[in-house]
CSV table of C-alpha atoms and ligand atoms in Angstrom, one decimal:
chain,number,residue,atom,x,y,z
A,1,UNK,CA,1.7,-3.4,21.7
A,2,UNK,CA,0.5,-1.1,19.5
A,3,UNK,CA,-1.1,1.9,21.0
A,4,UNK,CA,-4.8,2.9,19.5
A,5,UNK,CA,-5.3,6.5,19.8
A,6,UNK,CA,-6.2,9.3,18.0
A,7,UNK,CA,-5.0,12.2,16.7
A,8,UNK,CA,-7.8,14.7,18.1
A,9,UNK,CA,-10.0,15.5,20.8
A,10,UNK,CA,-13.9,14.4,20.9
A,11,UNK,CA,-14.7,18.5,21.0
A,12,UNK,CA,-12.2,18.7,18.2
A,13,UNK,CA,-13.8,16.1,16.0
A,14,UNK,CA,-17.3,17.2,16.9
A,15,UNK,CA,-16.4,20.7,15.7
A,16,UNK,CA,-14.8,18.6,12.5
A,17,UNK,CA,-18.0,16.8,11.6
A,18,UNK,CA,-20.0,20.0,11.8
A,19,UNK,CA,-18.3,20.8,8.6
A,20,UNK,CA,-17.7,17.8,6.9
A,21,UNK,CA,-20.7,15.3,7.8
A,22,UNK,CA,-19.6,11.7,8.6
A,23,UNK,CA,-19.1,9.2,6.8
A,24,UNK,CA,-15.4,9.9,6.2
A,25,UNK,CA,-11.4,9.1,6.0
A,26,UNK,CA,-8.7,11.2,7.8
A,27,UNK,CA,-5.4,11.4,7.4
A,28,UNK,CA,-2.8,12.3,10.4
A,29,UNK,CA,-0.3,14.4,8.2
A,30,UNK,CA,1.9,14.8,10.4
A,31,UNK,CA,2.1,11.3,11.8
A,32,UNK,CA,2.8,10.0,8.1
A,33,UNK,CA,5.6,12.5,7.8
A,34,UNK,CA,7.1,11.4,10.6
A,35,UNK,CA,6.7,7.6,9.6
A,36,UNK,CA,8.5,8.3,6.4
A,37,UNK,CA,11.0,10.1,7.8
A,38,UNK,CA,12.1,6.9,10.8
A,39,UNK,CA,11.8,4.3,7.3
A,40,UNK,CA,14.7,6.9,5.6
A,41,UNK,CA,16.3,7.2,8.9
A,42,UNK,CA,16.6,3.1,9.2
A,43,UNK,CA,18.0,2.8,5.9
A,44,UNK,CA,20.6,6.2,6.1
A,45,UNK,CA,23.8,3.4,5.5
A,46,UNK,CA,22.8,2.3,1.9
A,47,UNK,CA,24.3,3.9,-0.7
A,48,UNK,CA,20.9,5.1,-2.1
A,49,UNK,CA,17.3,3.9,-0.5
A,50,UNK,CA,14.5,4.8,-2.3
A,51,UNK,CA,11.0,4.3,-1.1
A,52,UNK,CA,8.6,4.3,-3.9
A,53,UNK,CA,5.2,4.9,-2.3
A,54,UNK,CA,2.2,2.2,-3.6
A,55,UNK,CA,0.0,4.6,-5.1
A,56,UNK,CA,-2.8,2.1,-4.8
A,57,UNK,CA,-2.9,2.1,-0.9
A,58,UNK,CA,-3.7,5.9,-0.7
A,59,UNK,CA,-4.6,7.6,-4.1
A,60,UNK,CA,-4.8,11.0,-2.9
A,61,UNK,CA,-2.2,13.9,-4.7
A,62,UNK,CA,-2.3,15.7,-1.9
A,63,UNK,CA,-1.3,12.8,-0.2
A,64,UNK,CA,1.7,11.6,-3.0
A,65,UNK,CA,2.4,15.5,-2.7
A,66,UNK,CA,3.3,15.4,1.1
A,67,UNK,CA,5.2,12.0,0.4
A,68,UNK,CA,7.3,13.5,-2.4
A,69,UNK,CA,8.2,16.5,0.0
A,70,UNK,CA,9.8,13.6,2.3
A,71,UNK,CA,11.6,12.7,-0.9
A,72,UNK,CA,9.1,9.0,-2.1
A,73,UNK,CA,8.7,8.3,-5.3
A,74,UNK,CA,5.6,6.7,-6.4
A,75,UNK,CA,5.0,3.1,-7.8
A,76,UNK,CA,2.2,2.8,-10.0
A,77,UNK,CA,0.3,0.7,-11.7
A,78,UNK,CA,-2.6,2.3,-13.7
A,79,UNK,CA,-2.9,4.9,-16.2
A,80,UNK,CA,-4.3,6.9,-13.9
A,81,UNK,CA,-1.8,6.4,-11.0
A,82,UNK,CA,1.0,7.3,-13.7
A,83,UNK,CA,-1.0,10.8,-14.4
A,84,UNK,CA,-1.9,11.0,-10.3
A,85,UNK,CA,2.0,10.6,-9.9
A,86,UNK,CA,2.3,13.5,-12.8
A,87,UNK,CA,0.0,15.9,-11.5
A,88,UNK,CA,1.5,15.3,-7.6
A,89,UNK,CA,5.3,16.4,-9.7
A,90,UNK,CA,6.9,12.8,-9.3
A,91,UNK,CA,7.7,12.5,-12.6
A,92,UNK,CA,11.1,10.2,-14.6
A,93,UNK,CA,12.7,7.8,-12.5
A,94,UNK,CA,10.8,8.9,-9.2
A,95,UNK,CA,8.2,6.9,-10.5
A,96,UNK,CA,8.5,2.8,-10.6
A,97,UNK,CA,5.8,1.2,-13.2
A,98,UNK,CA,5.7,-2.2,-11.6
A,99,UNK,CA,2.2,-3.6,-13.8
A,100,UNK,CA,1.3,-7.1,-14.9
A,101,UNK,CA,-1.3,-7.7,-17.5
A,102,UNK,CA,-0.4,-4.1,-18.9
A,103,UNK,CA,-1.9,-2.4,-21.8
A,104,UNK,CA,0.1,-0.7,-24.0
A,105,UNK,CA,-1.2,2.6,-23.3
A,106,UNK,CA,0.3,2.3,-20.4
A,107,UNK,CA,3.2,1.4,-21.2
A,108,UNK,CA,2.9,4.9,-23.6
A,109,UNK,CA,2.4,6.7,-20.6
A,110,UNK,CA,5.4,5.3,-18.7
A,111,UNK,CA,8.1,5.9,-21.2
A,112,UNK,CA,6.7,9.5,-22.5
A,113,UNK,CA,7.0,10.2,-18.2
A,114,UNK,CA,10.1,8.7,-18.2
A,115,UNK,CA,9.1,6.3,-15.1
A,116,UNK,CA,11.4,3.4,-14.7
A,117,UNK,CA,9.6,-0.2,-16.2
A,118,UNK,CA,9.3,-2.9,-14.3
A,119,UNK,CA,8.5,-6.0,-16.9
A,120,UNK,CA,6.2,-8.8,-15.1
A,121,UNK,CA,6.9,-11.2,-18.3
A,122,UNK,CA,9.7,-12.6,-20.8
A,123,UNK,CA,7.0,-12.1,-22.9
A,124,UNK,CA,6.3,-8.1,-22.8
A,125,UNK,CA,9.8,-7.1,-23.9
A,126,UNK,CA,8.7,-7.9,-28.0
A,127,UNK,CA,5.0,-5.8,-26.7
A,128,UNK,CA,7.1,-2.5,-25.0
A,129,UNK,CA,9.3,-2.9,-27.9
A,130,UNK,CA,6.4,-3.1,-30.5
A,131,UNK,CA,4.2,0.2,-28.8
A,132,UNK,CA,6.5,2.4,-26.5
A,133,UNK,CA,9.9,1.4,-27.4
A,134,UNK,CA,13.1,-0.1,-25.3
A,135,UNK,CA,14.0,2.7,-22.7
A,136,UNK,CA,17.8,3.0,-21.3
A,137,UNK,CA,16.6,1.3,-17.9
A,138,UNK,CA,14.9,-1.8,-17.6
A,139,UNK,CA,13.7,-3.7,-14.7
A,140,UNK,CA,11.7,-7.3,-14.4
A,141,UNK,CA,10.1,-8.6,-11.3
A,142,UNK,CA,11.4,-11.7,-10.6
A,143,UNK,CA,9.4,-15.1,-8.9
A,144,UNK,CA,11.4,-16.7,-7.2
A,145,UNK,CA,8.6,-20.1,-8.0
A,146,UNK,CA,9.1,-23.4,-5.3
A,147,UNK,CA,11.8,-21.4,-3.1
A,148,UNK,CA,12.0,-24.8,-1.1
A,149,UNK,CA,14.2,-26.3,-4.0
A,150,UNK,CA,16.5,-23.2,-3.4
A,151,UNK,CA,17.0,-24.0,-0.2
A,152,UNK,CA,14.8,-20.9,1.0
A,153,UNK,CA,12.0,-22.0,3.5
A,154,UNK,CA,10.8,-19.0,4.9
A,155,UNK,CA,8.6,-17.1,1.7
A,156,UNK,CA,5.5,-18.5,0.9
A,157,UNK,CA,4.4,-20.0,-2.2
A,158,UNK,CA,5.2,-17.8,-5.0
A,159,UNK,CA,4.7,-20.2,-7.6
A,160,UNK,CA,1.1,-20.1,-7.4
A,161,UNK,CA,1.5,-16.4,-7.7
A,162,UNK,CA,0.9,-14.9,-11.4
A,163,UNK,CA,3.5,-12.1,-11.3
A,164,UNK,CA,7.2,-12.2,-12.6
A,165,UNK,CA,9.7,-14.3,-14.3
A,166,UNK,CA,11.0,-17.6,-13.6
A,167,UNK,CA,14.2,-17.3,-12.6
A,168,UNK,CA,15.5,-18.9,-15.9
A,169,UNK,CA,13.0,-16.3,-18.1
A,170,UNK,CA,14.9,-13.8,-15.9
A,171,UNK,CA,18.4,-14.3,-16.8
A,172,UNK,CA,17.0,-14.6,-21.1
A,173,UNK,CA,15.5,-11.4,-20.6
A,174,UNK,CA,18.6,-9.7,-19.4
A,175,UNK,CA,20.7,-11.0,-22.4
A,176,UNK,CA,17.9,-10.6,-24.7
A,177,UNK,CA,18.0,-6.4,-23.2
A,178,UNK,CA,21.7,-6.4,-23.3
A,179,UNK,CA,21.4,-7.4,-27.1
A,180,UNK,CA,19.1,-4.5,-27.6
A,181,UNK,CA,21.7,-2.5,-26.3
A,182,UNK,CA,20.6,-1.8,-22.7
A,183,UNK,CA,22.7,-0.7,-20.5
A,184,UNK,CA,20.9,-0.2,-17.0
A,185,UNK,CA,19.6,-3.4,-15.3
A,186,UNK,CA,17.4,-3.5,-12.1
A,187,UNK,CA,15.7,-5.9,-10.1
A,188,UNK,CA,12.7,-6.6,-8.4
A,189,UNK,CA,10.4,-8.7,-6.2
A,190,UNK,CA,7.8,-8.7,-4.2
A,191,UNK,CA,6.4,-11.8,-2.4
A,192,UNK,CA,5.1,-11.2,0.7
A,193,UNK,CA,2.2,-9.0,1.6
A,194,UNK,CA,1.0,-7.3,5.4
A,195,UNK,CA,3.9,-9.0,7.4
A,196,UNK,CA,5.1,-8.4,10.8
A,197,UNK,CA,7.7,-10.5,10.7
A,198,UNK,CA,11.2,-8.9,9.6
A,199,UNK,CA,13.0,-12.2,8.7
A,200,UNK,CA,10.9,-12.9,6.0
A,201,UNK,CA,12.4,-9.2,4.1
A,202,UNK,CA,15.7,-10.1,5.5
A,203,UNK,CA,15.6,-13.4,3.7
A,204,UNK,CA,14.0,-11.6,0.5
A,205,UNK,CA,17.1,-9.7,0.7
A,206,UNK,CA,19.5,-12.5,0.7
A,207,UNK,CA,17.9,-14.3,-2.0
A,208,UNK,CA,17.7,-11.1,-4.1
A,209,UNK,CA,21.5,-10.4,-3.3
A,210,UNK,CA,22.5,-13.9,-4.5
A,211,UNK,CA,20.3,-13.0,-7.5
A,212,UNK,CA,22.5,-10.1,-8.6
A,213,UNK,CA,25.9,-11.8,-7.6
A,214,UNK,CA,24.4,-14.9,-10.4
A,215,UNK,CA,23.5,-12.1,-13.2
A,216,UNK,CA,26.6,-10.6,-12.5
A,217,UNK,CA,28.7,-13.5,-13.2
A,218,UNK,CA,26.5,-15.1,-15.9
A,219,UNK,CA,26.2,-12.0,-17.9
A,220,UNK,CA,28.3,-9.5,-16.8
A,221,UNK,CA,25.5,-7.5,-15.6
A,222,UNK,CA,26.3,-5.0,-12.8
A,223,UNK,CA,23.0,-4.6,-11.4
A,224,UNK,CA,22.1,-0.5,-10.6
A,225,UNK,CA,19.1,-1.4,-8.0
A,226,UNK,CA,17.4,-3.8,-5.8
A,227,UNK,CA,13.5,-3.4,-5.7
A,228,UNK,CA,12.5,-5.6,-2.7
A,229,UNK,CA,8.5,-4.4,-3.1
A,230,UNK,CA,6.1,-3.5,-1.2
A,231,UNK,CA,4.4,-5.9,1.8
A,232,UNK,CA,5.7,-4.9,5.2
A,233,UNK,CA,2.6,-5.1,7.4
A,234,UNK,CA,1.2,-3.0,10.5
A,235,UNK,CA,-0.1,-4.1,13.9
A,236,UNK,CA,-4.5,-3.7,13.1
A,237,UNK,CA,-5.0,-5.4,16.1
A,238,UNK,CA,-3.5,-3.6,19.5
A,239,UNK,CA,-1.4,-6.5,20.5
A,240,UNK,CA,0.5,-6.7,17.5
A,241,UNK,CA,3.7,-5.1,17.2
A,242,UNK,CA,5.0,-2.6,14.2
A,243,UNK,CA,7.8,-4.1,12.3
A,244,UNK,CA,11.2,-3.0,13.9
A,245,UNK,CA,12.7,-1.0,11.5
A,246,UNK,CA,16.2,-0.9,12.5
A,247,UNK,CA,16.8,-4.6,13.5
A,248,UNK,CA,14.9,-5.3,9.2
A,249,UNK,CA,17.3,-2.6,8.3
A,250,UNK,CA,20.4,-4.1,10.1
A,251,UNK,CA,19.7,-7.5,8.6
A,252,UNK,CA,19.8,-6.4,5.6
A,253,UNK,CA,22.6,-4.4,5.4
A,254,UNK,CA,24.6,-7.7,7.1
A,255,UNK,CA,23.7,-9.3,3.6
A,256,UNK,CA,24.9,-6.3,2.0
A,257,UNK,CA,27.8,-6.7,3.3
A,258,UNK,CA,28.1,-10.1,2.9
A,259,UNK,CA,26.8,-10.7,-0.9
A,260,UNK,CA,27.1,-7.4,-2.3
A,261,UNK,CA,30.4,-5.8,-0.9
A,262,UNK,CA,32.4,-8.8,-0.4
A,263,UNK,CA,31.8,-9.6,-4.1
A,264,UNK,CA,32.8,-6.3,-5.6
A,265,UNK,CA,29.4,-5.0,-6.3
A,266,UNK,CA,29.1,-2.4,-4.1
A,267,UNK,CA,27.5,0.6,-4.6
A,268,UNK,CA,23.7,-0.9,-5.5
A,269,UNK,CA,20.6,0.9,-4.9
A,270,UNK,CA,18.1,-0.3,-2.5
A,271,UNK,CA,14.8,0.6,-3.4
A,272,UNK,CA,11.3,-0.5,-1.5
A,273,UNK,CA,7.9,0.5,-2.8
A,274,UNK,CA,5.6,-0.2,0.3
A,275,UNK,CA,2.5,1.6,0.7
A,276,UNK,CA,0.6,0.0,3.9
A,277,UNK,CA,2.9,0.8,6.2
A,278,UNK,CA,3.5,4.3,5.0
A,279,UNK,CA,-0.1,5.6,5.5
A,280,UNK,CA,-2.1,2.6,6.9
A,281,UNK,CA,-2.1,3.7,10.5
A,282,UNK,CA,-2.7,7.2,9.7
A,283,UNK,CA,-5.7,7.3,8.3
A,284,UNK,CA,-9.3,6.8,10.4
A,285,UNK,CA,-13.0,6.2,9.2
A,286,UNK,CA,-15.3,8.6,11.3
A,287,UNK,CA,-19.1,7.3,11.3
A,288,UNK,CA,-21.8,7.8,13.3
A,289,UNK,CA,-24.3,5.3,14.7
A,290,UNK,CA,-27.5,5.6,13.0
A,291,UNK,CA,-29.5,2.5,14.7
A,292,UNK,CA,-29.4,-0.1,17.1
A,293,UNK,CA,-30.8,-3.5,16.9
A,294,UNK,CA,-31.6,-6.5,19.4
A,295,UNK,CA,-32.1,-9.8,17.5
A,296,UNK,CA,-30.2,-13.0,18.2
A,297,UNK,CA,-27.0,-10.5,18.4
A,298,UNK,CA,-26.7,-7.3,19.1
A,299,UNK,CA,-26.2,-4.5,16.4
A,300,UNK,CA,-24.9,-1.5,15.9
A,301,UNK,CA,-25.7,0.3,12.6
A,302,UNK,CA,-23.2,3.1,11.0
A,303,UNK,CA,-23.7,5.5,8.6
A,304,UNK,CA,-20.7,3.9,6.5
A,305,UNK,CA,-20.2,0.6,4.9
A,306,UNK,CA,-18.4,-1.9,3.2
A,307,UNK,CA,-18.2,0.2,0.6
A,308,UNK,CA,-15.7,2.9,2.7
A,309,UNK,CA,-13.6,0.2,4.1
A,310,UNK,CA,-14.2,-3.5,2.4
A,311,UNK,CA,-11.4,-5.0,4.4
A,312,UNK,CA,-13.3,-6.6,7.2
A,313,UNK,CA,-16.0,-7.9,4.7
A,314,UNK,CA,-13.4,-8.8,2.0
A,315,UNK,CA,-11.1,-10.9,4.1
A,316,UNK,CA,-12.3,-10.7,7.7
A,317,UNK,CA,-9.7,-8.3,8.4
A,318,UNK,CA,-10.0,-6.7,12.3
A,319,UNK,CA,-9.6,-3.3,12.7
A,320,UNK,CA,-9.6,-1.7,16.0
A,321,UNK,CA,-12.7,0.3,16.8
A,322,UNK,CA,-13.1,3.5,19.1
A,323,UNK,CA,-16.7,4.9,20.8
A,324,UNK,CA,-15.2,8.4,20.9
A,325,UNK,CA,-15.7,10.1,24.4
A,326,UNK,CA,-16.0,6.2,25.9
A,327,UNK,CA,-12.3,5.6,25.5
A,328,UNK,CA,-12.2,4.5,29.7
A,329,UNK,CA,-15.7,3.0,29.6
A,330,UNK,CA,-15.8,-0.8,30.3
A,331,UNK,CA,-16.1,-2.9,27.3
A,332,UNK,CA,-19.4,-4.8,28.7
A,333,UNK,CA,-21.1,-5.2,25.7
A,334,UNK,CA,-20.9,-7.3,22.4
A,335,UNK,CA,-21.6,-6.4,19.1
A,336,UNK,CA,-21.8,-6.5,15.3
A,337,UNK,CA,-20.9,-3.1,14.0
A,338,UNK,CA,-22.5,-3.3,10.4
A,339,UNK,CA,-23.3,-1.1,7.5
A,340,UNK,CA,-26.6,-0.9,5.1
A,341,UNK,CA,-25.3,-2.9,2.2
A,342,UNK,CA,-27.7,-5.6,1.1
A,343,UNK,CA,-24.7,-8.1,1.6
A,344,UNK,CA,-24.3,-10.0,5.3
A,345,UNK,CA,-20.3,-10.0,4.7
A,346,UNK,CA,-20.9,-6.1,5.8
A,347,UNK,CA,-19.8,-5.7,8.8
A,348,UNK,CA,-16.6,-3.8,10.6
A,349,UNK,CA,-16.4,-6.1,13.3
A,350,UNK,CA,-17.8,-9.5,14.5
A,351,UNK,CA,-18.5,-10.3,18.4
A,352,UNK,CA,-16.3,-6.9,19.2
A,353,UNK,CA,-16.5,-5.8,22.8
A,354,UNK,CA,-17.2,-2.2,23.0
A,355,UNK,CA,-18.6,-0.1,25.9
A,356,UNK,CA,-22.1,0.8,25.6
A,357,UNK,CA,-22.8,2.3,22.8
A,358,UNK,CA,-25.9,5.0,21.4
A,359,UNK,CA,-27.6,6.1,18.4
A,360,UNK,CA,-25.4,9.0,17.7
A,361,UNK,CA,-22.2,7.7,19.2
A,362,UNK,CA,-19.1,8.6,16.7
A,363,UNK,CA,-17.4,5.6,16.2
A,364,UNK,CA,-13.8,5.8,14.3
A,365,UNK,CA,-12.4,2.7,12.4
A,366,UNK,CA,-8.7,3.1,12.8
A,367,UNK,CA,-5.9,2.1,10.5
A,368,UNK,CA,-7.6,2.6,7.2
A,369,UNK,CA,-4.9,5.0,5.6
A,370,UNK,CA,-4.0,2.6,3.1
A,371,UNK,CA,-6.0,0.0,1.2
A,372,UNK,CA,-9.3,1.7,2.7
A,373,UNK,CA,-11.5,4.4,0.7
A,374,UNK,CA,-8.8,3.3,-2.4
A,375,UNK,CA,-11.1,0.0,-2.4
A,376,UNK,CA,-14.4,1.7,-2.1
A,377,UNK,CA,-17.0,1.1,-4.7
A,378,UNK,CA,-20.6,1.9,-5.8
A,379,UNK,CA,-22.5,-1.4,-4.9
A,380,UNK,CA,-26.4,-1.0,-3.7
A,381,UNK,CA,-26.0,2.4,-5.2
A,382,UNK,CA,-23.5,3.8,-2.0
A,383,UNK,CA,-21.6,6.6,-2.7
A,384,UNK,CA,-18.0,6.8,-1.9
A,385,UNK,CA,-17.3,9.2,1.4
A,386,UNK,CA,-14.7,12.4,1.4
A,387,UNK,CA,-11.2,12.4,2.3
A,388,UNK,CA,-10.0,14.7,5.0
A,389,UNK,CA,-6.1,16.2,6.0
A,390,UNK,CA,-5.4,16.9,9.2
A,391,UNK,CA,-2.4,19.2,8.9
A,392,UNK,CA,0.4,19.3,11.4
A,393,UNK,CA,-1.6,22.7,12.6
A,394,UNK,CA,-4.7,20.9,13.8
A,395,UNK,CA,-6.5,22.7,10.5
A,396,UNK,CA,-8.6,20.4,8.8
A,397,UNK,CA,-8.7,20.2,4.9
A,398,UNK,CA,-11.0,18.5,2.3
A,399,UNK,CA,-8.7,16.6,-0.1
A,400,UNK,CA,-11.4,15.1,-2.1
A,401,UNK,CA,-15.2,15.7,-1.4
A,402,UNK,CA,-17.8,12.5,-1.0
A,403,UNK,CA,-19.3,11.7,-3.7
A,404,UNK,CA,-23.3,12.8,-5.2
A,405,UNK,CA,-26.1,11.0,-6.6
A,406,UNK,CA,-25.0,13.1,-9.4
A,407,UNK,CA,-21.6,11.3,-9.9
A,408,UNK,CA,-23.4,8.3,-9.2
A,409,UNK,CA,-26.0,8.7,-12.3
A,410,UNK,CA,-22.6,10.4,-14.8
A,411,UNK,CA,-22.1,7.7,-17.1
A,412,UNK,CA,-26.3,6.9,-17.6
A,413,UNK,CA,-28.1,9.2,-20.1
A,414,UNK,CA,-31.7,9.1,-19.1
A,415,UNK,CA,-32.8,11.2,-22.4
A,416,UNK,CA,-32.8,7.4,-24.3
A,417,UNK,CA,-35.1,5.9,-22.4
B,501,LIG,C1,0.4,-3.7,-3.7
B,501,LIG,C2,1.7,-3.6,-4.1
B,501,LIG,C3,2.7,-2.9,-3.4
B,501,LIG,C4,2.4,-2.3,-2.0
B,501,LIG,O1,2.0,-3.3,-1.1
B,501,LIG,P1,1.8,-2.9,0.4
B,501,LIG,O2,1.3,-4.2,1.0
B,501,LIG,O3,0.8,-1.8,0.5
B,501,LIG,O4,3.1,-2.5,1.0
B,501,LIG,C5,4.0,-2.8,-3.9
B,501,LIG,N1,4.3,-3.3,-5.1
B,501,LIG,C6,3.4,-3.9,-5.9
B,501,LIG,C7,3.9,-4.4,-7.2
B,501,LIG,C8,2.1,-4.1,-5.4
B,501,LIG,O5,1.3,-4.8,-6.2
């Protein structure tokens, strides 16, 4: 069960709002340090873990800023991720470039940073050669393609996925990088995306273990790391459970042990890059109810929208909703808790039992720390809300403002028309 609650009092939100009008996100600092610092705690035995934060969930410095004081590197994927990362100070091999379809500045960017590169083709080795050059350290994502045939059941279906190399590709490019005179290998995956269930790392794990005994042997290869990606999942819905932490972690130090010890190749670097779990159930959207409508359903009508949180109208994703001050009220009553885009698909919830609620009610969307005002966008003209820290010492800070009509209207020059 996963416990909804929140971080502060009705009087202390209303006091909160007075300053900063709603819509907007907040972020429970001191919840996410603690969260990061049970992930490092799990993962204490391996040689060296690394957690390299997915800049994309939560891109916020002063966000990547309170992660790298917990000692997370970030993983990007943009140009402007890499100069976030730069101007939060994670700079060199705190930073893991893991792109696909990449540009080559980009790639610029990566190398001049010193950020480790994580190839997503056989293909861009002859592009990074041709515009950034062949750094000391190289990395490709690997997919892992119709896992059934390798007697691996569990992972989805990577091979309709368009990241990574075959696993053929894989081992070329790691004697085509050895010939260039490379001398640091590393390895990465990811396959899976918002899962609860631990096995499915676990058997990442394994494969990815049997991965670097094969390049070992093939081409004499001792592999440095072990990215397993990003993808472990958190409980939206109160029923769901979090992913147990120490019984993922003992799992996969048992293949450790197993594949990596046993066959000499001990030490090897473990290194995730998750974002989700990291910040996803620290962060709330505050809205308040601006109307109320009876057709054939009910309605409730916020002053956010899709455009703060496209989850629920992107993939019908639930998250949990709270009428703040109602918390022990009855949940008697059905609704569609929408926003003002011109789009049906926006809505925060579906047929959600709620207690009564009111024009004026502050309603807080929970579990929106990661993936949530990152997605936001400027459709119907809606402008894209502030982003608040709540710091350890109940002080509140803005750590981006919302934005204006004035942003909105930057990149038109009226004077032509
Ligand atoms: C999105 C992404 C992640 C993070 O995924 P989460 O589900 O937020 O953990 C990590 N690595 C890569 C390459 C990604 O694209």
């Amino acid at each position: 069960m996963a416990e909804k609650k929140l971080p502060f009092t009705k009087e202390q939100l209303i006091k909160i709002i007075e300053q900063y009008p709603t819509p907007f996100h907040i972020y429970d600092e001191a919840a996410i340090r603690e969260n990061v610092r049970n992930l490092l705690k799990a993962f204490s035995w391996a040689p060296e873990f690394k957690e390299y934060f997915a800049v994309k969930a939560t891109p916020n410095p002063y966000i990547l800023k309170i992660l790298r004081e917990e000692g997370l590197g970030a993983d990007c994927s943009s140009l402007p991720e890499l100069i976030m990362a730069e101007k939060a100070g994670i700079v060199g091999e705190d930073i893991m470039f893991s792109s696909n379809d990449t540009p080559a500045v980009e790639f610029i960017k990566a190398r001049e940073l010193g950020a480790i590169i994580n190839l997503d083709d056989i293909s861009h080795i002859p592009f990074l050669e041709k515009h950034a050059g062949i750094p000391e350290l190289i990395c490709f994502r690997y997919n892992p393609g119709p896992l059934r045939e390798g007697g691996n059941a569990i992972i989805g279906n990577p091979e309709e996925s368009k990241y990574g190399l075959t696993r053929k590709q894989l081992l070329d490019a790691y004697r085509i990088m050895q010939d260039r005179g490379v001398r640091r290998f590393g390895v990465h995956t990811m396959v899976i995306s918002n899962e609860l269930d631990p096995n499915y790392f676990i058997e990442t794990a394994n494969m990815m273990f049997d991965l670097v005994v094969e390049v070992f042997r093939t081409l004499e290869i001792r592999m440095e790391f072990v990215n397993f990606g990003g993808g472990i999942g958190i409980p939206y819905r109160p029923d769901q459970d979090p992913v147990d932490l120490g019984y993922l972690s003992r799992g996969i130090k048992e293949a450790y042990e197993k594949k990596i010890v046993l066959n000499g190749l001990h030490p090897l670097k473990l290194y995730m890059e998750c974002g989700r779990m990291i910040t996803g159930p620290y962060g709330y959207l505050v809205a308040t109810v601006l109307h109320k409508k009876e057709i054939y359903k009910n309605y409730v009508g916020l002053d956010a929208c899709m455009a703060n949180l496209m989850r629920p109208g992107m993939y019908g994703a639930y998250h949990h909703i709270t009428v703040v001050g109602k918390e022990e009220w009855p949940l008697g009553y059905i609704y569609d808790v929408v926003g003002s885009l011109c789009e049906n698909n926006d809505k925060f919830a579906i047929n959600r039992k709620l207690p009564m609620v009111d024009i004026g009610d502050i309603l807080v969307i929970h579990d929106t720390g990661a993936h949530g005002h990152a997605m936001g966008f400027n459709y119907n003209g809606k402008l894209r809300s502030a982003e608040l820290l709540l710091r350890p010492d109940g002080s509140v800070e803005m750590i981006r403002r919302a934005e204006t009509i004035e942003d909105y209207f930057a990149t038109l020059d009226f004077s032509g028309l």
